[in-house]
Short mmCIF file of C-alpha atoms in Angstrom, two decimals:
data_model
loop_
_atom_site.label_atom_id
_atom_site.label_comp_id
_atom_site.label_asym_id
_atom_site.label_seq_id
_atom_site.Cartn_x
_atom_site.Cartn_y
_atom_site.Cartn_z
CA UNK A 1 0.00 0.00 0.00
CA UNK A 2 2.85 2.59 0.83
CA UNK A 3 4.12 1.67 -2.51
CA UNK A 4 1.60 2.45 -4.24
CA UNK A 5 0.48 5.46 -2.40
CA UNK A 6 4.41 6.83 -3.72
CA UNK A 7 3.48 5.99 -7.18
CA UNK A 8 0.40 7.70 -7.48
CA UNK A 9 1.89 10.86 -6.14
CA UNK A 10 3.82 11.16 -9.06
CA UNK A 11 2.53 13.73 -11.25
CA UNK A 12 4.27 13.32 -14.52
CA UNK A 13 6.38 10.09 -14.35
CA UNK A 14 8.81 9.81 -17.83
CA UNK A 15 11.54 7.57 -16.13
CA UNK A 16 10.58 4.18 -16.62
CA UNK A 17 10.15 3.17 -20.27
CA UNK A 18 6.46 2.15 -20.30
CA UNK A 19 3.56 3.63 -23.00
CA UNK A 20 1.04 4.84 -20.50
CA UNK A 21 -1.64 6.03 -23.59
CA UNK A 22 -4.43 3.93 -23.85
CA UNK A 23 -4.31 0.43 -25.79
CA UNK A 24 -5.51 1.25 -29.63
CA UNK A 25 -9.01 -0.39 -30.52
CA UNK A 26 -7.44 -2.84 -33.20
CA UNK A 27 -5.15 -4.27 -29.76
CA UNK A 28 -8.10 -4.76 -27.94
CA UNK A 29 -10.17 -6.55 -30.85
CA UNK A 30 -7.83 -9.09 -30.87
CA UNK A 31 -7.79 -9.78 -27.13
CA UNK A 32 -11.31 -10.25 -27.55
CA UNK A 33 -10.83 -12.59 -30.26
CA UNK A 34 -8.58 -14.72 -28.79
CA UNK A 35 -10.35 -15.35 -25.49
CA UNK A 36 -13.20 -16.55 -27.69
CA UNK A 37 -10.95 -19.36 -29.05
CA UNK A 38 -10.96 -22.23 -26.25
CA UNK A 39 -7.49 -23.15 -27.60
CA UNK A 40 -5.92 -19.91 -26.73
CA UNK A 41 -6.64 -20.46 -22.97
CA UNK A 42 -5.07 -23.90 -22.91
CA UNK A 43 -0.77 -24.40 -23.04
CA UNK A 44 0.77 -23.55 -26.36
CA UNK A 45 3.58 -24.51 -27.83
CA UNK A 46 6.78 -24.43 -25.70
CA UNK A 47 8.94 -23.22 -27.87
CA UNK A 48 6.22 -20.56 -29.88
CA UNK A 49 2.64 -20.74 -30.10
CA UNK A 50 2.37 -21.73 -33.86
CA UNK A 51 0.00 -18.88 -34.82
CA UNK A 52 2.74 -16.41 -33.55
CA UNK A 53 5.51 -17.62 -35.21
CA UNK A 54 4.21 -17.78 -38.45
CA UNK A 55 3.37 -14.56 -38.32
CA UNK A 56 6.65 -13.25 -37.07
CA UNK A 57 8.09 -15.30 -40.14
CA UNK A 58 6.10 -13.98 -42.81
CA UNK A 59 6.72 -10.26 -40.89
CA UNK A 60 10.32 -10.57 -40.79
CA UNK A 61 11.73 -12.48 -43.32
CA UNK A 62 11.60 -9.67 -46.19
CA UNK A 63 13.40 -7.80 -43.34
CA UNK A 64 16.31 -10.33 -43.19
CA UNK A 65 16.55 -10.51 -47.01
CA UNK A 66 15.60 -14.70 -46.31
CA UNK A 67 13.05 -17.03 -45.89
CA UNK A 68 12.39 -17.56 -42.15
CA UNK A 69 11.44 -21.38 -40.37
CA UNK A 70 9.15 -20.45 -38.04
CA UNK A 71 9.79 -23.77 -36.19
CA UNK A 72 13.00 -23.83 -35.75
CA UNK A 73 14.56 -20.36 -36.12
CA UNK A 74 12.29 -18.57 -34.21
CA UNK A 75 11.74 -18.28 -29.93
CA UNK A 76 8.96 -16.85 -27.89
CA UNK A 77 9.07 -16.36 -24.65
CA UNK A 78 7.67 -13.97 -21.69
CA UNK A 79 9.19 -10.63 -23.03
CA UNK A 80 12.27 -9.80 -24.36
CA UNK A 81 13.59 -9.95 -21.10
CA UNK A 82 13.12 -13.88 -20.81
CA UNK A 83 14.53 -14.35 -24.47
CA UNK A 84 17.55 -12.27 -23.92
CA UNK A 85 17.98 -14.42 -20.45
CA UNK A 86 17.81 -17.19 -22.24
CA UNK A 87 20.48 -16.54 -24.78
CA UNK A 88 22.77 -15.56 -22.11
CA UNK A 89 22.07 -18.58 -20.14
CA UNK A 90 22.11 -20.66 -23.23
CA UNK A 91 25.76 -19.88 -24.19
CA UNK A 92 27.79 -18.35 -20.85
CA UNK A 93 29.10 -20.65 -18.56
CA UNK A 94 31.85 -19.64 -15.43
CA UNK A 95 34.97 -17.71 -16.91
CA UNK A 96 33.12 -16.63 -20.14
CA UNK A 97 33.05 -12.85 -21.31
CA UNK A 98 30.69 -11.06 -23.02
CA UNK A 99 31.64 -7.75 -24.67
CA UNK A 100 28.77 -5.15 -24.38
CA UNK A 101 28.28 -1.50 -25.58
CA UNK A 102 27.52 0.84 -22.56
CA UNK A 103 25.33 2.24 -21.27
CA UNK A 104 23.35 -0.82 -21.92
CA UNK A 105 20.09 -1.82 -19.76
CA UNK A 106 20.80 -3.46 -16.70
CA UNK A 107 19.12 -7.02 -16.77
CA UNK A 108 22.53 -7.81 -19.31
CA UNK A 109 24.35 -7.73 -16.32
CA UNK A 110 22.14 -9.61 -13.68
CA UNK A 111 21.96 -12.19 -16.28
CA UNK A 112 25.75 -12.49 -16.83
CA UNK A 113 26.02 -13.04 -13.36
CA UNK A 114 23.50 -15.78 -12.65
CA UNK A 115 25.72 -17.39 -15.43
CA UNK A 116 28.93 -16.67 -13.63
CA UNK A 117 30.57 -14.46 -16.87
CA UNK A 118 31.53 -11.59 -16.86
CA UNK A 119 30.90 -8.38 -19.15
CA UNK A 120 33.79 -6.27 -20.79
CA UNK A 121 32.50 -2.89 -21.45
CA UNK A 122 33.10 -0.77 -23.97
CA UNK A 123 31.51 2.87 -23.93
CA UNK A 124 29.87 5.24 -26.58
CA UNK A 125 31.45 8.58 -26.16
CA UNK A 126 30.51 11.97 -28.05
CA UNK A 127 32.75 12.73 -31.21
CA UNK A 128 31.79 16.37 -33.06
CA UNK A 129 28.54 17.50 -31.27
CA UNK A 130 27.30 15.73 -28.53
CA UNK A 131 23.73 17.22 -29.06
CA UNK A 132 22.91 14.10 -31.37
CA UNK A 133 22.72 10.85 -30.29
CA UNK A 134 24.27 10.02 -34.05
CA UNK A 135 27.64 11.71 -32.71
CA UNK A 136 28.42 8.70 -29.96
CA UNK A 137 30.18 6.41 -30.94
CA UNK A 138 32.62 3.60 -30.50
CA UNK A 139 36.51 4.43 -30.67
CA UNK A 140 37.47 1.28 -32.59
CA UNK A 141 40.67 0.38 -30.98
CA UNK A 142 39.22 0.41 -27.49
CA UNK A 143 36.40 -2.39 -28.82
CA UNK A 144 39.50 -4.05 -30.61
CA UNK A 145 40.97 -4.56 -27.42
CA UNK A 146 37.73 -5.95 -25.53
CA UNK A 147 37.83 -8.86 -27.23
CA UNK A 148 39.84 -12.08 -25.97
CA UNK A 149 40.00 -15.48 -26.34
CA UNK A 150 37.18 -15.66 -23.16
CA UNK A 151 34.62 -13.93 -25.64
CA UNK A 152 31.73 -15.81 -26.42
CA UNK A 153 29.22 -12.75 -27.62
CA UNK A 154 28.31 -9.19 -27.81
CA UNK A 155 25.58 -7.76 -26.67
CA UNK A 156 24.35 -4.59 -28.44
CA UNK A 157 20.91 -2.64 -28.91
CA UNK A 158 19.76 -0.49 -31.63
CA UNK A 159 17.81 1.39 -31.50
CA UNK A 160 19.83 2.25 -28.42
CA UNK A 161 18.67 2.30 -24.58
CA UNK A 162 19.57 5.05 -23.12
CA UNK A 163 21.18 7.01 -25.46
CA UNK A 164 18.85 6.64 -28.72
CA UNK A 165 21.62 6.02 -31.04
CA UNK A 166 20.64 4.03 -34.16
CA UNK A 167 24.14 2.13 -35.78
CA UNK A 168 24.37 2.93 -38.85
CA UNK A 169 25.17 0.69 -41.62
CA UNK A 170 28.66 1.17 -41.54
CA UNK A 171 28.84 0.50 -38.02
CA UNK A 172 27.49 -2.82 -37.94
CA UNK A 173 29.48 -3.89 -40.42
CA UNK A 174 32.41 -2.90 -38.68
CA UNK A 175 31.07 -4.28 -35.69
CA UNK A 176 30.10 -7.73 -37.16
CA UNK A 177 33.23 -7.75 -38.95
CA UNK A 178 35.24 -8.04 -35.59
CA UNK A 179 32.85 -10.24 -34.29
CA UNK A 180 33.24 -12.68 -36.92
CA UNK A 181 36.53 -12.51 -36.87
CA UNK A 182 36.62 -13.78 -32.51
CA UNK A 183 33.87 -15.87 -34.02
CA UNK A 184 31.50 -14.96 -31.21
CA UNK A 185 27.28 -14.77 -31.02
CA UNK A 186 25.95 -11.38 -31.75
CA UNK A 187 22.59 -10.63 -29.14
CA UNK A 188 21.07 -7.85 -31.23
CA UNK A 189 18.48 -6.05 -28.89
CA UNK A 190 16.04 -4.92 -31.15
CA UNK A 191 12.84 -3.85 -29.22
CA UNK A 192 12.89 -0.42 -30.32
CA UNK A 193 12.94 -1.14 -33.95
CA UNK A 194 9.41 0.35 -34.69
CA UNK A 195 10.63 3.69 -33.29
CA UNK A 196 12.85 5.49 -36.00
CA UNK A 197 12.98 9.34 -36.19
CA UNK A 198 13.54 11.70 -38.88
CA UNK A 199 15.31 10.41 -42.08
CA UNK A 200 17.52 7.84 -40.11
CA UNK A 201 16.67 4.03 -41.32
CA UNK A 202 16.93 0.85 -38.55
CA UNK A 203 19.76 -1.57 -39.82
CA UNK A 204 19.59 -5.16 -38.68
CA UNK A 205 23.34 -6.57 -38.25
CA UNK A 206 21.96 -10.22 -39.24
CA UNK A 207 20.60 -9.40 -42.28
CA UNK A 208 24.11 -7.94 -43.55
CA UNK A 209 25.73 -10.74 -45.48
CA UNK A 210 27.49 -12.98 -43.69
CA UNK A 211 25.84 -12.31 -40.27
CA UNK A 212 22.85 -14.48 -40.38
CA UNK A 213 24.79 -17.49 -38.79
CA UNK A 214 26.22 -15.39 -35.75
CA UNK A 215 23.42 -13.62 -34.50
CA UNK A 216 20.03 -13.63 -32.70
CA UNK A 217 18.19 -10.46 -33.13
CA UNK A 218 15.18 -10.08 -29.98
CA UNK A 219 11.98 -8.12 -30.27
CA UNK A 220 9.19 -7.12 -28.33
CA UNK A 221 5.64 -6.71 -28.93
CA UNK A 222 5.63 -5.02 -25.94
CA UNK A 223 7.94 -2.05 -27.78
CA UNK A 224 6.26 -2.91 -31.09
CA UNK A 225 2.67 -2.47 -29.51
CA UNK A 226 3.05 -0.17 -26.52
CA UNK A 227 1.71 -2.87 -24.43
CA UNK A 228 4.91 -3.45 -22.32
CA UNK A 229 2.47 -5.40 -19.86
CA UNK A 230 1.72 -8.35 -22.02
CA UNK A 231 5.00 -9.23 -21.89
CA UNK A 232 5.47 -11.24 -25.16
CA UNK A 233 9.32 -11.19 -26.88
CA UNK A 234 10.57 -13.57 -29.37
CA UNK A 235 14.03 -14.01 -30.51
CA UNK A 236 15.51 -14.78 -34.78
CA UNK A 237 18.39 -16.37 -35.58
CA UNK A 238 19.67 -20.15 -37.22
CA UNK A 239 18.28 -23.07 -36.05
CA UNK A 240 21.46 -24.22 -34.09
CA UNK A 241 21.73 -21.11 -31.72
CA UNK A 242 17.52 -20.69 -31.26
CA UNK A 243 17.44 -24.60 -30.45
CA UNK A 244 19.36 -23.28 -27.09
CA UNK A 245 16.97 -20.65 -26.39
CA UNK A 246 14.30 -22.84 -26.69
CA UNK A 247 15.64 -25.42 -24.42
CA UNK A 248 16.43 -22.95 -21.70
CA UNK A 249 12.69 -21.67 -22.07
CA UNK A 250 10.82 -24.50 -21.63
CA UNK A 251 13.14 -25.62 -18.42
CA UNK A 252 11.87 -22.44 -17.43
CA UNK A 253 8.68 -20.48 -18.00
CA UNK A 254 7.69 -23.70 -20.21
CA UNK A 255 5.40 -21.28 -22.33
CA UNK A 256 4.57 -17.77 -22.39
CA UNK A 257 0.92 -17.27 -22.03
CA UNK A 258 -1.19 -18.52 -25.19
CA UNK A 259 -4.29 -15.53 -25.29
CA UNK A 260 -1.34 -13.35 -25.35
CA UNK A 261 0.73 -15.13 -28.18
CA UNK A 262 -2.61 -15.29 -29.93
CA UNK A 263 -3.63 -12.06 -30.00
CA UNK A 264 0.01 -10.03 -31.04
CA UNK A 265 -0.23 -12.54 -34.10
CA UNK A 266 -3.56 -10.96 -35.30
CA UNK A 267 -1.87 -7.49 -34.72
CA UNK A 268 0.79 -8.27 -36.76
CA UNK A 269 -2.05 -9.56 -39.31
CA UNK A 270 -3.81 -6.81 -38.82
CA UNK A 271 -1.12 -4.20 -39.01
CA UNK A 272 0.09 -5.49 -42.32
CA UNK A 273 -3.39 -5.29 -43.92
CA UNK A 274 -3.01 -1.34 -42.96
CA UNK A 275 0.35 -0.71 -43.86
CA UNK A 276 1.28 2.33 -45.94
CA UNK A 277 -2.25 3.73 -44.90
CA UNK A 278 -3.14 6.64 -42.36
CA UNK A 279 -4.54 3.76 -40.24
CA UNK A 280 -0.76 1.86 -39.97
CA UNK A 281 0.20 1.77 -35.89
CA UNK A 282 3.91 1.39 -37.34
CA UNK A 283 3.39 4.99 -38.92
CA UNK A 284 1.49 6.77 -36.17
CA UNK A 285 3.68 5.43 -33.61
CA UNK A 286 7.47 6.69 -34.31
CA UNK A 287 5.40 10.05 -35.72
CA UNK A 288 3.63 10.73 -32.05
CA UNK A 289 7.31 9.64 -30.19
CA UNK A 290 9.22 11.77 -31.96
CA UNK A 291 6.59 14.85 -31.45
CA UNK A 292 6.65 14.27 -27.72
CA UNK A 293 10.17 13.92 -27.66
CA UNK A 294 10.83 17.51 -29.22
CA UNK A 295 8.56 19.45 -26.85
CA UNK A 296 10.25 17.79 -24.15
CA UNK A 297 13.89 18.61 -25.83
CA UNK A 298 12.45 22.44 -25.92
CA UNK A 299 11.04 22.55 -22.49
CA UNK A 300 14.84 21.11 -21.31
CA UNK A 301 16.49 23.71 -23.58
CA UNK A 302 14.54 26.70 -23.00
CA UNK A 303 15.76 26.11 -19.14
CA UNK A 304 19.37 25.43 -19.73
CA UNK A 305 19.91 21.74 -19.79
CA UNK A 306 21.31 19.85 -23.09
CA UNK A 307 19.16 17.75 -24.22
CA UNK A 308 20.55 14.79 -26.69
CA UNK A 309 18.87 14.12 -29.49
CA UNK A 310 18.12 10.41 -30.62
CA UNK A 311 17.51 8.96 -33.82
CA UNK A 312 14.83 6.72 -32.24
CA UNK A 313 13.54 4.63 -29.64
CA UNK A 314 11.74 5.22 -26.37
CA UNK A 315 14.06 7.62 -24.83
CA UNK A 316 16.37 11.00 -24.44
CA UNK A 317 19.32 11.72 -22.37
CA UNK A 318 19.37 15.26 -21.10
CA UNK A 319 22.77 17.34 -19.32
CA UNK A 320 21.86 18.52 -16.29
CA UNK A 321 25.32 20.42 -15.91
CA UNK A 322 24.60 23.89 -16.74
CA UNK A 323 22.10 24.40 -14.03
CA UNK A 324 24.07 24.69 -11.17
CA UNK A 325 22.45 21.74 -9.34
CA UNK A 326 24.75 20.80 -6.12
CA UNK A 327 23.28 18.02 -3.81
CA UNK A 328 27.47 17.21 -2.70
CA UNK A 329 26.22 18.69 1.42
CA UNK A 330 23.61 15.70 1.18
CA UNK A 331 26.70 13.70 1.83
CA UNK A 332 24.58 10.14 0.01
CA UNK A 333 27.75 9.17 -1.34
CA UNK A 334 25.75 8.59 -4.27
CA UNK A 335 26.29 9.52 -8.04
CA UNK A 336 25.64 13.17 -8.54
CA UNK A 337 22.45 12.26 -11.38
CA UNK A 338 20.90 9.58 -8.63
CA UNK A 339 20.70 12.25 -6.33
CA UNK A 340 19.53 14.45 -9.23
CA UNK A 341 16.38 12.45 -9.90
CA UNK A 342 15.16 11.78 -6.72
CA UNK A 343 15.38 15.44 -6.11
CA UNK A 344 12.94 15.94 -9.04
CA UNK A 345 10.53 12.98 -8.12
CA UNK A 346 10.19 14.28 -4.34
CA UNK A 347 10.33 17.91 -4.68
CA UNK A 348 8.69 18.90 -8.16
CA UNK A 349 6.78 15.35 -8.91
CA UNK A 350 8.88 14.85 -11.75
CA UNK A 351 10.24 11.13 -12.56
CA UNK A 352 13.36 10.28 -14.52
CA UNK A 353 16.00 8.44 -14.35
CA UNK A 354 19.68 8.24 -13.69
CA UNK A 355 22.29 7.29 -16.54
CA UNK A 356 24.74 5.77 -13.81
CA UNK A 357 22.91 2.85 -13.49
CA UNK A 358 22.93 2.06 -17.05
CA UNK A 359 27.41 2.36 -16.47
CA UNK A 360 30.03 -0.22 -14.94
CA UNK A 361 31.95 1.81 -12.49
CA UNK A 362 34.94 2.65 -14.76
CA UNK A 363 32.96 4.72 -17.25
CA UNK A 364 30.31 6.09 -15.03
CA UNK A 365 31.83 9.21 -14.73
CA UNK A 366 31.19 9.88 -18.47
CA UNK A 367 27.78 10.74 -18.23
CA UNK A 368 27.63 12.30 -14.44
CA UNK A 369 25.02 14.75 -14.49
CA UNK A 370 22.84 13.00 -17.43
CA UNK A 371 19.48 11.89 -16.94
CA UNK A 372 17.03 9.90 -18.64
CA UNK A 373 13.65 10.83 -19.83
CA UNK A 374 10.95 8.25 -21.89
CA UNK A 375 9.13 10.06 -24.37
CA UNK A 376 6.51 6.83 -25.31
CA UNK A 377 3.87 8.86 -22.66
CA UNK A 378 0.39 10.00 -23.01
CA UNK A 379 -0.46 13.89 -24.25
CA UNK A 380 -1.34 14.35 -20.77
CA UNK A 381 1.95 13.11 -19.41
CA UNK A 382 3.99 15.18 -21.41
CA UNK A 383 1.92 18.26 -20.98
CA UNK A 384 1.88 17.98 -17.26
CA UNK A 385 6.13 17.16 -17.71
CA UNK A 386 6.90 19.79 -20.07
CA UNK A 387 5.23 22.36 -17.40
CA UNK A 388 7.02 21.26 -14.24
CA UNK A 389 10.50 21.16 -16.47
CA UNK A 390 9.63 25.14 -17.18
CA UNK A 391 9.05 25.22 -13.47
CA UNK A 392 12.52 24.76 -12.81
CA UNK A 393 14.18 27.57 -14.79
CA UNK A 394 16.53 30.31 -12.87
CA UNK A 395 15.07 32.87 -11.69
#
């Protein structure tokens, strides 16, 4: 109850990374449709409810330049989060290393550790004008040097969480160039891949030639639907790596839930009846992001902070630095930007969150007074935001 008393108090909350705009009516058909079928409330498929998986075939394949087997080189399982746990678990074991691109999201870590590896991290840092997420980027002999004989994968995300950074084409082929030649699995964290701003395009590294074999690319309808609570993620790759996954799945959640499965396959049905129309969620979606993204990029600016702007995905970094903000004589012995944002949550009813926690503690330092904002919010959410964010300019 005191939790949830906190939560409620919160009058504009764009820290954690969750759509909070109502489900759209073609969502909710489907949900209806599927609880009709008596099937759809039984146990599925462990390794994919069949409907699903065919669908995320015929979705994807053009996507991958291939024809996809939606037996045996496709996973589903509850969220991304399961299938990326999974994969970890699937191919870590005690003394392996895992090169990832930081910030990264956290679970990466928790799930390197059940597995006893460890990760080698390698940072994006701002060359030219760090205004645009486009501008961080890898120094390459730093991510050379990461790699080791102990490397058994990278894990990477594009669109990128926090930052927004989408890897260009150039990029990944660098990147899957070095991979291939350590020979390690690529985990391509691809949830954000509906969300592309602006003129910039969303590159998948295993449908560059060559790439196919290495890597297993993980999506969300969650991210792809803005229903983060349904928890449904699937994973793409060859046969011998998703065989793993699925093993490691059904020894675990067995199945993620059928109605569920059932019903993102009609959207995906349903969404490619619409597409190139007005009434395509895939346009309106990345359209409606990136508007709430720039008013809350002016409201930042207009009172001094920096905000960084991303090529896509469900988030914005913003530098805090130019306002003056001290919180050193509350002596936390915290990170300046954790300090920062629970400032902001219990003073002005503002929630975002800290880039720290998205840093190992060698690189932290790099982004010290960031913070994180989610733009995938209701009108009303942003409104509400962009006013208290005005709130805090100098007087």
């Amino acid at each position: 109850k005191q939790w949830y008393q906190r939560r409620v108090a919160i009058t504009a909350g764009i820290g954690q990374g969750f759509p909070d705009f109502v489900v759209p009516d073609f969502l909710q058909e489907e949900v209806r449709k599927a609880v009709a079928i008596p099937s759809a409330n039984w146990y599925t498929r462990a390794q994919g409810h069949p409907r699903l998986v065919k669908e995320l075939a015929a979705e994807f394949s053009p996507l991958f330049n291939r024809s996809i087997d939606p037996m045996s080189e496709i996973v589903t399982g509850v969220g991304a989060y399961e299938v990326i746990y999974a994969a970890i678990t699937a191919f870590i074991n005690e003394g392996d290393e895992a090169v990832v691109i930081e910030p990264h999201f956290d679970c990466y870590a928790g799930d390197m550790d059940l597995s006893g590896g460890k990760l080698v991290r390698v940072p994006l840092r701002p060359t030219g004008d760090a205004k645009y997420a486009k501008n961080w980027t890898l120094d390459r002999e730093e991510f050379e040097a990461a790699f080791s004989e102990r490397t058994k994968m990278l894990i990477t995300t594009t669109p990128h969480n926090p930052i927004g950074k989408i890897f260009t084409k150039e990029e990944l082929e660098y990147i899957g160039s070095v991979c291939k030649k350590h020979n390690v699995i690529i985990l391509s964290d691809e949830v954000y891949e509906r969300v592309v701003f602006d003129d910039n395009e969303h590159v998948r590294i295993a449908s560059l030639p060559g790439m196919w074999e290495r890597c297993l690319t993980v999506g969300s309808a969650g991210k792809t639907f803005s229903v983060t609570g349904w928890k449904i993620g699937w994973a793409l790759g060859p046969a011998n790596l998703i065989s793993q996954l699925q093993h490691v799945s059904s020894c675990s959640t067995f199945t993620a839930p059928t109605l569920l499965q059932e019903a993102v396959a009609g959207a995906f049905e349903y969404e490619r009846s619409v597409a190139h129309t007005d009434d395509a969620y895939f346009k309106w979606l990345p359209a409606k992001l990136q508007q709430n993204c720039q008013m809350l990029s002016d409201a930042f600016s207009e009172i001094g902070c920096v905000p960084v702007w991303p090529d896509g995905g469900y988030f914005m970094i913003v530098d805090t630095a130019n306002m003056g903000w001290d919180f050193s004589d509350l002596k936390t012995g915290r990170c300046y930007d954790v300090d920062c944002v629970k400032w902001l949550t219990r003073e002005f009813k503002l929630a975002t969150i800290p880039i720290s926690v998205f840093y190992g503690n060698k690189n932290r330092h790099l982004a010290a007074k960031y913070i994180r904002v989610c733009c995938a919010k209701s009108d009303e959410t942003i409104v509400r935001a962009c006013q208290i964010i005005r709130s805090l300019k100098k007087q």
